[in-house]
Structure formats: C-alpha cells, structure tokens
Amino acid sequence: MEPLPGIPGRGFFAALEKRPFFGYHVSMIKVLFFATIRDYTREKETVAEGSGTVGDLLLELSDRYGGEFRDEAFDGDTISDRVIVLVNGRHIAHTGGAETRLSEGDTVAVFPIIGGG
C-alpha cells in the first residue's frame, strides 16, 4: 500500500491519527505467549487495544483469560516474579516495570520462569 500524501512511510493508520474527522485511533499491541502461559490462554498470540502500561495490559489479559492467568501473572497487585515480560525484546525490569508505557505496534512477550540445572 502506498503511503498517503504528507505522511511518508506510515500508511493509512497514521492518517487516522492526524485527521480528527475519522474519529479516534486505537493502538494495537501484539502479545505473544510462551510455554505454560499458553495453557492459560489457549493461544500462541493475540492482539490487544491500548496505549497504556504493561500493568494495564496484564490486567486486561487477566480479565480475558481468567483466574489461572491472573494467578500466574500477579502476586496481589504487583506483577509476579513467576513471569518474564518483554516489550520489543527488552525485559520490563529495565524499562519501568509495570509502568512501562506501550505504544502502537509494540510486541509484548509473556514467559513463565523456567528453572533447570
């Protein structure tokens, strides 16, 4: 698809952000699930709306996938140390934790902690 005039390389959805008469733009975040996390989601990946935080996203996913996912993802009100969450390949411990901001096109990966030895 050719980019729209005045918005080089960004395509149609970028135009929606710039033109208020189209309504509002919904950011889409790709979420990937790995290993035993897939047992709770029953899928390898999904798409979620939002440009909030990682914590907001995990709460939304908890509502979608239920108690088992929530129990694995959270310890009370904080993100559990039983999961690893990456945003665009970077561990959230290095980007702000649960308060890491998400943007259009981000990819979030959720892994269980895996031990061995």
PDB file of C-alpha atoms in Angstrom:
ATOM      1  CA  MET A   1       0.000   0.000   0.000  1.00  0.00           C
ATOM      2  CA  GLU A   2       1.328   3.425  -0.915  1.00  0.00           C
ATOM      3  CA  PRO A   3       1.737   5.920   1.932  1.00  0.00           C
ATOM      4  CA  LEU A   4      -0.730   8.788   1.973  1.00  0.00           C
ATOM      5  CA  PRO A   5       0.496  12.191   0.821  1.00  0.00           C
ATOM      6  CA  GLY A   6       2.050  14.196   3.635  1.00  0.00           C
ATOM      7  CA  ILE A   7       2.672  11.122   5.780  1.00  0.00           C
ATOM      8  CA  PRO A   8       5.617   9.374   4.166  1.00  0.00           C
ATOM      9  CA  GLY A   9       6.117   5.734   5.027  1.00  0.00           C
ATOM     10  CA  ARG A  10       3.438   5.469   7.697  1.00  0.00           C
ATOM     11  CA  GLY A  11       0.431   4.413   5.638  1.00  0.00           C
ATOM     12  CA  PHE A  12      -3.281   4.658   6.222  1.00  0.00           C
ATOM     13  CA  PHE A  13      -3.438   4.232  10.008  1.00  0.00           C
ATOM     14  CA  ALA A  14      -1.067   7.136  10.554  1.00  0.00           C
ATOM     15  CA  ALA A  15      -3.529   9.312   8.688  1.00  0.00           C
ATOM     16  CA  LEU A  16      -6.260   8.340  11.142  1.00  0.00           C
ATOM     17  CA  GLU A  17      -4.163   9.737  13.965  1.00  0.00           C
ATOM     18  CA  LYS A  18      -3.781  13.045  12.138  1.00  0.00           C
ATOM     19  CA  ARG A  19      -7.370  13.560  10.971  1.00  0.00           C
ATOM     20  CA  PRO A  20      -9.920  14.059  13.753  1.00  0.00           C
ATOM     21  CA  PHE A  21     -12.952  13.625  11.478  1.00  0.00           C
ATOM     22  CA  PHE A  22     -12.117   9.917  11.219  1.00  0.00           C
ATOM     23  CA  GLY A  23     -12.835   9.542  14.930  1.00  0.00           C
ATOM     24  CA  TYR A  24     -10.209   8.209  17.284  1.00  0.00           C
ATOM     25  CA  HIS A  25      -7.278   5.917  16.647  1.00  0.00           C
ATOM     26  CA  VAL A  26      -6.972   2.688  18.632  1.00  0.00           C
ATOM     27  CA  SER A  27      -3.424   1.492  19.253  1.00  0.00           C
ATOM     28  CA  MET A  28      -2.876  -2.211  18.747  1.00  0.00           C
ATOM     29  CA  ILE A  29      -0.357  -4.224  20.741  1.00  0.00           C
ATOM     30  CA  LYS A  30       0.726  -7.730  19.720  1.00  0.00           C
ATOM     31  CA  VAL A  31       1.018 -10.153  22.654  1.00  0.00           C
ATOM     32  CA  LEU A  32       2.913 -13.450  22.414  1.00  0.00           C
ATOM     33  CA  PHE A  33       2.526 -16.290  24.922  1.00  0.00           C
ATOM     34  CA  PHE A  34       5.135 -18.986  25.569  1.00  0.00           C
ATOM     35  CA  ALA A  35       5.412 -22.371  27.297  1.00  0.00           C
ATOM     36  CA  THR A  36       2.941 -22.964  30.146  1.00  0.00           C
ATOM     37  CA  ILE A  37       1.406 -19.486  29.782  1.00  0.00           C
ATOM     38  CA  ARG A  38      -0.270 -20.923  26.666  1.00  0.00           C
ATOM     39  CA  ASP A  39      -2.070 -23.427  28.903  1.00  0.00           C
ATOM     40  CA  TYR A  40      -3.976 -20.492  30.423  1.00  0.00           C
ATOM     41  CA  THR A  41      -4.563 -18.535  27.196  1.00  0.00           C
ATOM     42  CA  ARG A  42      -5.099 -21.489  24.840  1.00  0.00           C
ATOM     43  CA  GLU A  43      -3.439 -19.474  22.068  1.00  0.00           C
ATOM     44  CA  LYS A  44       0.058 -18.508  20.973  1.00  0.00           C
ATOM     45  CA  GLU A  45      -0.673 -14.839  20.411  1.00  0.00           C
ATOM     46  CA  THR A  46      -3.342 -12.185  20.471  1.00  0.00           C
ATOM     47  CA  VAL A  47      -3.822  -8.516  19.768  1.00  0.00           C
ATOM     48  CA  ALA A  48      -4.866  -6.081  22.472  1.00  0.00           C
ATOM     49  CA  GLU A  49      -6.013  -2.494  22.274  1.00  0.00           C
ATOM     50  CA  GLY A  50      -4.379   0.241  24.206  1.00  0.00           C
ATOM     51  CA  SER A  51      -1.525   2.581  24.705  1.00  0.00           C
ATOM     52  CA  GLY A  52      -1.431   2.288  28.488  1.00  0.00           C
ATOM     53  CA  THR A  53       1.111   0.418  30.567  1.00  0.00           C
ATOM     54  CA  VAL A  54       2.275  -3.178  30.828  1.00  0.00           C
ATOM     55  CA  GLY A  55       0.339  -3.433  34.091  1.00  0.00           C
ATOM     56  CA  ASP A  56      -2.841  -2.250  32.342  1.00  0.00           C
ATOM     57  CA  LEU A  57      -2.302  -4.794  29.573  1.00  0.00           C
ATOM     58  CA  LEU A  58      -1.804  -7.678  32.016  1.00  0.00           C
ATOM     59  CA  LEU A  59      -4.993  -6.695  33.855  1.00  0.00           C
ATOM     60  CA  GLU A  60      -6.887  -6.673  30.542  1.00  0.00           C
ATOM     61  CA  LEU A  61      -5.447 -10.091  29.682  1.00  0.00           C
ATOM     62  CA  SER A  62      -6.401 -11.363  33.157  1.00  0.00           C
ATOM     63  CA  ASP A  63      -9.994 -10.317  32.511  1.00  0.00           C
ATOM     64  CA  ARG A  64      -9.890 -12.055  29.139  1.00  0.00           C
ATOM     65  CA  TYR A  65      -8.209 -15.318  30.209  1.00  0.00           C
ATOM     66  CA  GLY A  66      -9.430 -15.715  33.769  1.00  0.00           C
ATOM     67  CA  GLY A  67      -8.152 -16.614  37.191  1.00  0.00           C
ATOM     68  CA  GLU A  68      -5.362 -19.028  36.263  1.00  0.00           C
ATOM     69  CA  PHE A  69      -3.697 -16.437  34.041  1.00  0.00           C
ATOM     70  CA  ARG A  70      -4.148 -13.753  36.714  1.00  0.00           C
ATOM     71  CA  ASP A  71      -2.721 -16.025  39.431  1.00  0.00           C
ATOM     72  CA  GLU A  72       0.371 -16.637  37.300  1.00  0.00           C
ATOM     73  CA  ALA A  73       0.805 -13.011  36.182  1.00  0.00           C
ATOM     74  CA  PHE A  74       0.189 -11.254  39.516  1.00  0.00           C
ATOM     75  CA  ASP A  75       1.097 -11.512  43.184  1.00  0.00           C
ATOM     76  CA  GLY A  76      -1.617  -9.363  44.700  1.00  0.00           C
ATOM     77  CA  ASP A  77      -1.394  -6.024  42.915  1.00  0.00           C
ATOM     78  CA  THR A  78       2.125  -6.458  41.521  1.00  0.00           C
ATOM     79  CA  ILE A  79       3.458  -8.405  38.555  1.00  0.00           C
ATOM     80  CA  SER A  80       4.528 -11.845  39.713  1.00  0.00           C
ATOM     81  CA  ASP A  81       8.148 -12.943  39.750  1.00  0.00           C
ATOM     82  CA  ARG A  82       6.876 -16.181  38.133  1.00  0.00           C
ATOM     83  CA  VAL A  83       6.630 -14.459  34.738  1.00  0.00           C
ATOM     84  CA  ILE A  84       9.039 -12.660  32.454  1.00  0.00           C
ATOM     85  CA  VAL A  85       7.565  -9.850  30.391  1.00  0.00           C
ATOM     86  CA  LEU A  86       9.442  -8.385  27.432  1.00  0.00           C
ATOM     87  CA  VAL A  87       8.429  -5.329  25.410  1.00  0.00           C
ATOM     88  CA  ASN A  88      10.056  -5.306  21.990  1.00  0.00           C
ATOM     89  CA  GLY A  89      12.657  -7.766  23.284  1.00  0.00           C
ATOM     90  CA  ARG A  90      13.573  -5.791  26.425  1.00  0.00           C
ATOM     91  CA  HIS A  91      12.791  -7.039  29.934  1.00  0.00           C
ATOM     92  CA  ILE A  92      10.417  -4.652  31.703  1.00  0.00           C
ATOM     93  CA  ALA A  93      12.757  -4.609  34.724  1.00  0.00           C
ATOM     94  CA  HIS A  94      14.949  -2.327  32.569  1.00  0.00           C
ATOM     95  CA  THR A  95      12.158  -0.150  31.177  1.00  0.00           C
ATOM     96  CA  GLY A  96       9.944   0.804  34.118  1.00  0.00           C
ATOM     97  CA  GLY A  97       8.345  -2.442  35.259  1.00  0.00           C
ATOM     98  CA  ALA A  98       4.545  -2.446  35.336  1.00  0.00           C
ATOM     99  CA  GLU A  99       4.595   1.271  34.473  1.00  0.00           C
ATOM    100  CA  THR A 100       6.377   0.657  31.139  1.00  0.00           C
ATOM    101  CA  ARG A 101       4.373   2.600  28.536  1.00  0.00           C
ATOM    102  CA  LEU A 102       3.100   0.745  25.471  1.00  0.00           C
ATOM    103  CA  SER A 103       2.774   2.264  22.018  1.00  0.00           C
ATOM    104  CA  GLU A 104       1.213   1.367  18.684  1.00  0.00           C
ATOM    105  CA  GLY A 105       2.977  -1.609  17.141  1.00  0.00           C
ATOM    106  CA  ASP A 106       4.748  -2.824  20.295  1.00  0.00           C
ATOM    107  CA  THR A 107       5.174  -6.555  20.814  1.00  0.00           C
ATOM    108  CA  VAL A 108       4.825  -7.915  24.339  1.00  0.00           C
ATOM    109  CA  ALA A 109       6.053 -11.429  25.153  1.00  0.00           C
ATOM    110  CA  VAL A 110       4.961 -13.270  28.308  1.00  0.00           C
ATOM    111  CA  PHE A 111       7.058 -16.235  29.532  1.00  0.00           C
ATOM    112  CA  PRO A 112       6.941 -18.342  32.681  1.00  0.00           C
ATOM    113  CA  ILE A 113      10.104 -18.560  34.763  1.00  0.00           C
ATOM    114  CA  ILE A 114      11.865 -21.760  33.735  1.00  0.00           C
ATOM    115  CA  GLY A 115      14.372 -23.418  36.025  1.00  0.00           C
ATOM    116  CA  GLY A 116      16.793 -26.150  35.350  1.00  0.00           C
ATOM    117  CA  GLY A 117      20.191 -27.352  36.122  1.00  0.00           C
TER     118      GLY A 117
END
